[in-house]
Structure formats: structure tokens, C-alpha cells
mmCIF file of C-alpha atoms in Angstrom:
data_model
loop_
_atom_site.group_PDB
_atom_site.id
_atom_site.type_symbol
_atom_site.label_atom_id
_atom_site.label_comp_id
_atom_site.label_asym_id
_atom_site.label_seq_id
_atom_site.Cartn_x
_atom_site.Cartn_y
_atom_site.Cartn_z
ATOM 1 C CA UNK A 1 -0.170 -0.019 0.318
ATOM 2 C CA UNK A 2 2.735 2.687 1.049
ATOM 3 C CA UNK A 3 4.616 1.583 -2.260
ATOM 4 C CA UNK A 4 1.424 2.067 -4.225
ATOM 5 C CA UNK A 5 0.964 5.603 -2.801
ATOM 6 C CA UNK A 6 4.569 6.562 -3.203
ATOM 7 C CA UNK A 7 4.089 5.312 -6.903
ATOM 8 C CA UNK A 8 1.163 7.443 -7.612
ATOM 9 C CA UNK A 9 1.389 10.670 -5.600
ATOM 10 C CA UNK A 10 3.726 12.131 -7.650
ATOM 11 C CA UNK A 11 2.107 11.967 -10.947
ATOM 12 C CA UNK A 12 -1.308 13.054 -8.985
ATOM 13 C CA UNK A 13 0.657 16.253 -7.439
ATOM 14 C CA UNK A 14 1.974 17.161 -10.894
ATOM 15 C CA UNK A 15 -1.297 16.655 -12.679
ATOM 16 C CA UNK A 16 -2.951 18.959 -10.184
ATOM 17 C CA UNK A 17 -0.382 21.417 -10.660
ATOM 18 C CA UNK A 18 -0.835 21.558 -14.637
ATOM 19 C CA UNK A 19 -4.486 21.731 -14.092
ATOM 20 C CA UNK A 20 -4.041 24.794 -11.795
ATOM 21 C CA UNK A 21 -1.865 26.640 -14.192
ATOM 22 C CA UNK A 22 -4.567 26.137 -17.112
ATOM 23 C CA UNK A 23 -7.072 28.954 -16.731
ATOM 24 C CA UNK A 24 -9.066 26.917 -19.683
ATOM 25 C CA UNK A 25 -8.715 23.400 -18.146
ATOM 26 C CA UNK A 26 -12.955 23.390 -17.795
ATOM 27 C CA UNK A 27 -13.339 23.481 -21.645
ATOM 28 C CA UNK A 28 -11.447 20.455 -21.945
ATOM 29 C CA UNK A 29 -13.637 17.474 -22.803
ATOM 30 C CA UNK A 30 -12.816 14.689 -20.286
ATOM 31 C CA UNK A 31 -13.090 12.126 -23.027
ATOM 32 C CA UNK A 32 -10.103 13.655 -24.212
ATOM 33 C CA UNK A 33 -8.258 13.378 -20.712
ATOM 34 C CA UNK A 34 -9.233 9.553 -20.855
ATOM 35 C CA UNK A 35 -8.289 8.972 -24.570
ATOM 36 C CA UNK A 36 -4.567 10.222 -23.992
ATOM 37 C CA UNK A 37 -4.260 8.083 -20.709
ATOM 38 C CA UNK A 38 -5.893 4.865 -22.251
ATOM 39 C CA UNK A 39 -4.134 5.059 -25.375
ATOM 40 C CA UNK A 40 -0.660 5.365 -23.354
ATOM 41 C CA UNK A 41 -1.688 2.278 -21.149
ATOM 42 C CA UNK A 42 -2.587 0.245 -24.169
ATOM 43 C CA UNK A 43 0.498 1.167 -26.033
ATOM 44 C CA UNK A 44 2.719 0.639 -23.080
ATOM 45 C CA UNK A 45 1.521 -2.601 -22.299
ATOM 46 C CA UNK A 46 1.607 -3.737 -25.977
ATOM 47 C CA UNK A 47 5.345 -2.538 -26.289
ATOM 48 C CA UNK A 48 6.175 -4.504 -22.866
ATOM 49 C CA UNK A 49 4.584 -7.562 -24.006
ATOM 50 C CA UNK A 50 6.377 -7.451 -27.142
ATOM 51 C CA UNK A 51 9.702 -6.930 -25.441
ATOM 52 C CA UNK A 52 9.063 -10.091 -23.313
ATOM 53 C CA UNK A 53 7.718 -11.966 -26.004
ATOM 54 C CA UNK A 54 10.309 -11.795 -28.731
ATOM 55 C CA UNK A 55 13.118 -10.677 -25.922
ATOM 56 C CA UNK A 56 14.491 -7.893 -28.273
ATOM 57 C CA UNK A 57 13.193 -4.517 -28.905
ATOM 58 C CA UNK A 58 14.078 -3.271 -32.805
ATOM 59 C CA UNK A 59 15.637 -0.100 -30.845
ATOM 60 C CA UNK A 60 18.108 -2.338 -29.493
ATOM 61 C CA UNK A 61 19.733 -3.973 -32.722
ATOM 62 C CA UNK A 62 21.335 -0.338 -32.984
ATOM 63 C CA UNK A 63 23.680 -1.700 -30.049
ATOM 64 C CA UNK A 64 24.623 -5.065 -31.486
ATOM 65 C CA UNK A 65 27.554 -3.668 -33.587
ATOM 66 C CA UNK A 66 29.211 -2.308 -30.699
ATOM 67 C CA UNK A 67 31.275 -3.912 -27.561
ATOM 68 C CA UNK A 68 29.340 -3.782 -24.375
ATOM 69 C CA UNK A 69 32.091 -1.453 -22.545
ATOM 70 C CA UNK A 70 32.394 0.848 -25.229
ATOM 71 C CA UNK A 71 31.310 4.208 -25.371
ATOM 72 C CA UNK A 72 29.190 4.053 -28.456
ATOM 73 C CA UNK A 73 27.324 1.048 -26.997
ATOM 74 C CA UNK A 74 26.460 3.339 -24.093
ATOM 75 C CA UNK A 75 25.362 5.900 -26.349
ATOM 76 C CA UNK A 76 23.088 3.643 -28.353
ATOM 77 C CA UNK A 77 21.926 2.132 -24.969
ATOM 78 C CA UNK A 78 20.986 5.219 -23.640
ATOM 79 C CA UNK A 79 19.810 7.286 -26.436
ATOM 80 C CA UNK A 80 18.531 5.213 -28.551
ATOM 81 C CA UNK A 81 17.500 1.878 -27.348
ATOM 82 C CA UNK A 82 15.938 3.862 -24.040
ATOM 83 C CA UNK A 83 15.278 7.446 -24.899
ATOM 84 C CA UNK A 84 14.024 7.051 -28.254
ATOM 85 C CA UNK A 85 11.191 4.788 -27.866
ATOM 86 C CA UNK A 86 9.788 6.024 -24.633
ATOM 87 C CA UNK A 87 9.732 9.511 -25.932
ATOM 88 C CA UNK A 88 8.333 8.165 -29.498
ATOM 89 C CA UNK A 89 5.310 6.490 -27.404
ATOM 90 C CA UNK A 90 4.506 9.631 -25.558
ATOM 91 C CA UNK A 91 4.876 11.472 -29.001
ATOM 92 C CA UNK A 92 2.794 9.191 -31.113
ATOM 93 C CA UNK A 93 -0.173 9.222 -27.943
ATOM 94 C CA UNK A 94 -0.193 12.985 -28.207
ATOM 95 C CA UNK A 95 -0.380 12.888 -31.940
ATOM 96 C CA UNK A 96 -3.422 10.461 -32.302
ATOM 97 C CA UNK A 97 -5.264 12.093 -29.403
ATOM 98 C CA UNK A 98 -5.015 15.785 -29.752
ATOM 99 C CA UNK A 99 -3.579 16.923 -33.094
ATOM 100 C CA UNK A 100 -6.739 17.144 -34.782
ATOM 101 C CA UNK A 101 -8.867 17.948 -31.583
ATOM 102 C CA UNK A 102 -11.017 20.950 -31.390
ATOM 103 C CA UNK A 103 -10.091 21.533 -27.675
ATOM 104 C CA UNK A 104 -6.417 22.172 -29.043
ATOM 105 C CA UNK A 105 -7.084 25.767 -29.518
ATOM 106 C CA UNK A 106 -4.845 27.599 -26.532
ATOM 107 C CA UNK A 107 -1.286 27.965 -26.485
ATOM 108 C CA UNK A 108 -0.914 26.335 -23.229
ATOM 109 C CA UNK A 109 -2.806 23.109 -24.284
ATOM 110 C CA UNK A 110 0.510 21.445 -25.858
ATOM 111 C CA UNK A 111 2.160 21.536 -22.350
ATOM 112 C CA UNK A 112 -0.867 20.079 -20.633
ATOM 113 C CA UNK A 113 -1.446 17.410 -23.086
ATOM 114 C CA UNK A 114 2.405 16.382 -23.510
ATOM 115 C CA UNK A 115 2.704 16.343 -19.618
ATOM 116 C CA UNK A 116 -0.127 14.343 -19.369
ATOM 117 C CA UNK A 117 1.055 11.964 -21.948
ATOM 118 C CA UNK A 118 4.097 11.670 -19.881
ATOM 119 C CA UNK A 119 2.617 11.175 -16.676
ATOM 120 C CA UNK A 120 0.561 8.294 -17.938
ATOM 121 C CA UNK A 121 3.764 6.671 -18.996
ATOM 122 C CA UNK A 122 5.727 7.618 -15.942
ATOM 123 C CA UNK A 123 3.130 5.965 -13.656
ATOM 124 C CA UNK A 124 2.238 2.538 -15.500
ATOM 125 C CA UNK A 125 6.310 2.226 -15.776
ATOM 126 C CA UNK A 126 6.436 2.846 -11.758
ATOM 127 C CA UNK A 127 3.696 0.319 -11.293
ATOM 128 C CA UNK A 128 5.322 -2.123 -13.367
ATOM 129 C CA UNK A 129 8.569 -1.208 -11.369
ATOM 130 C CA UNK A 130 6.914 -1.554 -8.246
ATOM 131 C CA UNK A 131 6.725 -5.431 -8.344
ATOM 132 C CA UNK A 132 10.396 -6.147 -8.713
ATOM 133 C CA UNK A 133 11.932 -3.008 -6.982
ATOM 134 C CA UNK A 134 12.353 -1.927 -3.323
ATOM 135 C CA UNK A 135 10.928 1.204 -1.313
ATOM 136 C CA UNK A 136 13.999 3.075 -1.673
ATOM 137 C CA UNK A 137 14.279 2.472 -5.395
ATOM 138 C CA UNK A 138 10.667 3.601 -5.936
ATOM 139 C CA UNK A 139 11.033 6.749 -3.789
ATOM 140 C CA UNK A 140 14.184 8.013 -5.743
ATOM 141 C CA UNK A 141 11.773 7.261 -8.926
ATOM 142 C CA UNK A 142 8.927 9.292 -7.308
ATOM 143 C CA UNK A 143 11.303 12.410 -6.746
ATOM 144 C CA UNK A 144 13.460 12.399 -9.517
ATOM 145 C CA UNK A 145 12.042 10.144 -12.455
ATOM 146 C CA UNK A 146 8.704 10.905 -12.523
ATOM 147 C CA UNK A 147 9.319 14.798 -12.349
ATOM 148 C CA UNK A 148 11.838 14.571 -15.136
ATOM 149 C CA UNK A 149 9.126 12.528 -17.385
ATOM 150 C CA UNK A 150 6.828 15.258 -16.596
ATOM 151 C CA UNK A 151 9.431 18.038 -17.767
ATOM 152 C CA UNK A 152 10.226 16.155 -20.949
ATOM 153 C CA UNK A 153 6.703 16.963 -21.619
ATOM 154 C CA UNK A 154 6.607 20.248 -21.204
ATOM 155 C CA UNK A 155 9.126 20.719 -23.544
ATOM 156 C CA UNK A 156 7.472 18.393 -26.098
ATOM 157 C CA UNK A 157 4.469 20.561 -25.545
ATOM 158 C CA UNK A 158 6.137 23.916 -26.466
ATOM 159 C CA UNK A 159 7.147 22.956 -29.758
ATOM 160 C CA UNK A 160 3.966 20.971 -30.379
ATOM 161 C CA UNK A 161 2.289 24.048 -29.594
ATOM 162 C CA UNK A 162 4.172 26.209 -32.046
ATOM 163 C CA UNK A 163 3.834 23.138 -34.716
ATOM 164 C CA UNK A 164 -0.319 23.477 -34.316
ATOM 165 C CA UNK A 165 -0.087 27.009 -34.323
ATOM 166 C CA UNK A 166 1.994 26.828 -37.517
ATOM 167 C CA UNK A 167 -0.387 24.266 -39.089
ATOM 168 C CA UNK A 168 -3.081 26.542 -38.690
ATOM 169 C CA UNK A 169 -1.261 29.407 -40.270
ATOM 170 C CA UNK A 170 -0.439 26.968 -43.427
ATOM 171 C CA UNK A 171 3.281 27.238 -42.695
ATOM 172 C CA UNK A 172 3.901 23.637 -43.372
ATOM 173 C CA UNK A 173 7.904 24.175 -43.070
ATOM 174 C CA UNK A 174 7.680 25.727 -39.748
ATOM 175 C CA UNK A 175 5.045 22.955 -38.865
ATOM 176 C CA UNK A 176 7.430 19.889 -39.486
ATOM 177 C CA UNK A 177 10.222 22.012 -38.074
ATOM 178 C CA UNK A 178 8.533 22.208 -34.770
ATOM 179 C CA UNK A 179 7.119 18.765 -34.853
ATOM 180 C CA UNK A 180 10.721 17.399 -35.534
ATOM 181 C CA UNK A 181 11.819 19.370 -32.454
ATOM 182 C CA UNK A 182 9.185 18.713 -30.018
ATOM 183 C CA UNK A 183 10.509 15.051 -30.317
ATOM 184 C CA UNK A 184 14.213 14.978 -30.684
ATOM 185 C CA UNK A 185 14.668 17.610 -27.939
ATOM 186 C CA UNK A 186 13.076 15.407 -25.195
ATOM 187 C CA UNK A 187 14.903 12.339 -26.744
ATOM 188 C CA UNK A 188 17.958 14.245 -26.183
ATOM 189 C CA UNK A 189 17.460 15.374 -22.820
ATOM 190 C CA UNK A 190 16.381 11.805 -21.741
ATOM 191 C CA UNK A 191 19.323 10.122 -23.236
ATOM 192 C CA UNK A 192 21.662 12.512 -21.237
ATOM 193 C CA UNK A 193 19.904 11.930 -17.849
ATOM 194 C CA UNK A 194 19.847 8.390 -18.820
ATOM 195 C CA UNK A 195 23.605 8.253 -19.451
ATOM 196 C CA UNK A 196 24.183 9.973 -16.001
ATOM 197 C CA UNK A 197 22.225 7.222 -14.110
ATOM 198 C CA UNK A 198 23.333 4.074 -16.259
ATOM 199 C CA UNK A 199 26.545 5.279 -17.975
ATOM 200 C CA UNK A 200 28.537 6.467 -14.982
ATOM 201 C CA UNK A 201 29.955 3.617 -12.815
ATOM 202 C CA UNK A 202 31.126 6.227 -10.011
ATOM 203 C CA UNK A 203 28.259 6.085 -7.544
ATOM 204 C CA UNK A 204 28.946 9.592 -6.133
ATOM 205 C CA UNK A 205 29.153 11.113 -9.491
ATOM 206 C CA UNK A 206 26.301 9.398 -10.715
ATOM 207 C CA UNK A 207 23.874 10.485 -8.159
ATOM 208 C CA UNK A 208 25.321 14.348 -8.295
ATOM 209 C CA UNK A 209 25.418 14.410 -11.935
ATOM 210 C CA UNK A 210 21.919 13.357 -12.509
ATOM 211 C CA UNK A 211 20.612 15.052 -9.599
ATOM 212 C CA UNK A 212 21.844 18.586 -11.051
ATOM 213 C CA UNK A 213 20.778 17.542 -14.317
ATOM 214 C CA UNK A 214 17.201 16.672 -13.534
ATOM 215 C CA UNK A 215 16.894 19.727 -10.940
ATOM 216 C CA UNK A 216 18.367 22.065 -13.680
ATOM 217 C CA UNK A 217 15.793 20.766 -16.103
ATOM 218 C CA UNK A 218 12.771 20.771 -13.839
ATOM 219 C CA UNK A 219 13.834 24.362 -12.981
ATOM 220 C CA UNK A 220 13.769 25.521 -16.556
ATOM 221 C CA UNK A 221 10.326 23.543 -17.333
ATOM 222 C CA UNK A 222 8.741 25.170 -14.106
ATOM 223 C CA UNK A 223 10.059 28.760 -15.604
ATOM 224 C CA UNK A 224 8.343 27.830 -18.874
ATOM 225 C CA UNK A 225 4.992 26.564 -17.432
ATOM 226 C CA UNK A 226 4.658 29.846 -15.320
ATOM 227 C CA UNK A 227 5.436 31.818 -18.429
ATOM 228 C CA UNK A 228 3.178 29.866 -20.792
ATOM 229 C CA UNK A 229 0.569 29.909 -18.167
ATOM 230 C CA UNK A 230 0.804 33.478 -18.267
ATOM 231 C CA UNK A 231 0.469 34.610 -21.786
ATOM 232 C CA UNK A 232 -1.987 31.562 -22.438
ATOM 233 C CA UNK A 233 -3.985 32.700 -25.443
ATOM 234 C CA UNK A 234 -6.041 31.302 -28.274
ATOM 235 C CA UNK A 235 -3.562 29.693 -30.674
ATOM 236 C CA UNK A 236 -5.262 32.018 -33.625
ATOM 237 C CA UNK A 237 -8.102 34.584 -32.757
ATOM 238 C CA UNK A 238 -11.506 33.254 -33.744
ATOM 239 C CA UNK A 239 -11.738 36.006 -36.488
ATOM 240 C CA UNK A 240 -8.519 34.890 -37.681
ATOM 241 C CA UNK A 241 -9.502 31.531 -37.805
ATOM 242 C CA UNK A 242 -12.557 32.335 -39.718
ATOM 243 C CA UNK A 243 -10.702 34.394 -42.604
ATOM 244 C CA UNK A 244 -7.656 31.864 -42.820
ATOM 245 C CA UNK A 245 -10.065 29.164 -44.203
ATOM 246 C CA UNK A 246 -11.847 31.656 -46.940
ATOM 247 C CA UNK A 247 -12.383 29.849 -50.145
#
């Protein structure tokens, strides 16, 4: 029971923090929020089962040409085998559930949706870890890993919103560029974090480096959450939307 609470509390706290920052939260349909969570749980479960059944993720194939102790192996493991599939999963859920949704109408919405996708991922991942890890590990994950997943969602959401705004203004080049950044930036941040946690052998250096990196990213994410929340507005003003689609 205690471990379950440790697993769930960080996601609940972050969820209500984001909700409180969204001045248009009441306008969001509950079904959309449910769709994000349900699709994430479904895809993550399928991904885990595939990993168990086939014993090999396609992303792990990138690691096979390198010796296990080499720097390239560590790079492939942290950035391609872990960071890329996890952030890609969040990204796919985000695109499938929100890109064409009428509820995606304000500048802060991209952050809200991306953080929700990230929290759904982190919560299920924690529930799975709970069955095979100690209480101390779960506390560490609650303090660092869950907030870290959420902050990656913030950076994903910032550029996801820019992409949506560009699409509404028919700026296709800007849309594709921002969609790409909204995926790659979280992958890079996630890869560096995993490198500090998994790629450094000295325990003291590992803990210090990972905590400093996570704290810096969380601080930046809070800054952008406050900034974007304060400047929240329509992606395109209603009158602009009407004239944008004139034939």
C-alpha cells in the first residue's frame, strides 16, 4: 500500500499543478483526457509484452555492432534503446489523441496534453517497477524520474504547440520543423539523463550529475510553465481562424 502511494502521488501532484496553471481547463472534454491515458496504457502494455515475447526491441538492434563496454554502446543504449522509444511512444499518443482535436485551441494546451501523456507513461512504468524494486528505489523514482518525465513533456509541448499554430497558419515548413524538435529535444534530454544514471560507474558522481541535471531541467520547465500559463491565449484568434479558411 505504501509503495503504491509512493508510485502514484508524484503523478497526481504534477497533474493538479498543471491543471491549476491551465486557465481554460474546464473547457477540455473529459473524454480527451481519458483517451490520452487509455491509449498510453494500451500502447505501453503492448510494447512491454512485445519486449517480453520477442526478447528484443527493434531499437536494441542499434547496440549490437558495439562492444558492451564501449562509449558507442552506452550512447546507443541510452539515446536509441531507451530515450527514443519512450519519448516516441509519448509523442505518438499525443499526435493520435490531440492533434486534430477541437480542444487543442490555446497556447498552453500543448504543454498540458504532453505532460498528461508523459505522466500516464511514468505512472504505468512505476507500477510495473513496483513489483520488482525496493521501496528506496521507488522513492528515488518518485522524486526524480516522474518529475523528469513530466518536464520532458513540457519541452515536447512547447514545440508541439508551435507546430499546431504553424499548421493553422498554413506554414508547413515551420510545422514540420517544430514537430521534429518536439520529439528530438526530449529524446536528447532523456538520453543525457539516462547516461548520467546508467553510463557513469562512480556512484557519487552518478548521483550528483543526475540530480543536478534533473534539477536544472525541472527548474527550466517550471519557468516555462509559469511563462506560458501567464501568456495563454487562442492559438489563432477566432476572427483570424474564420478568415484563414476563406475560399
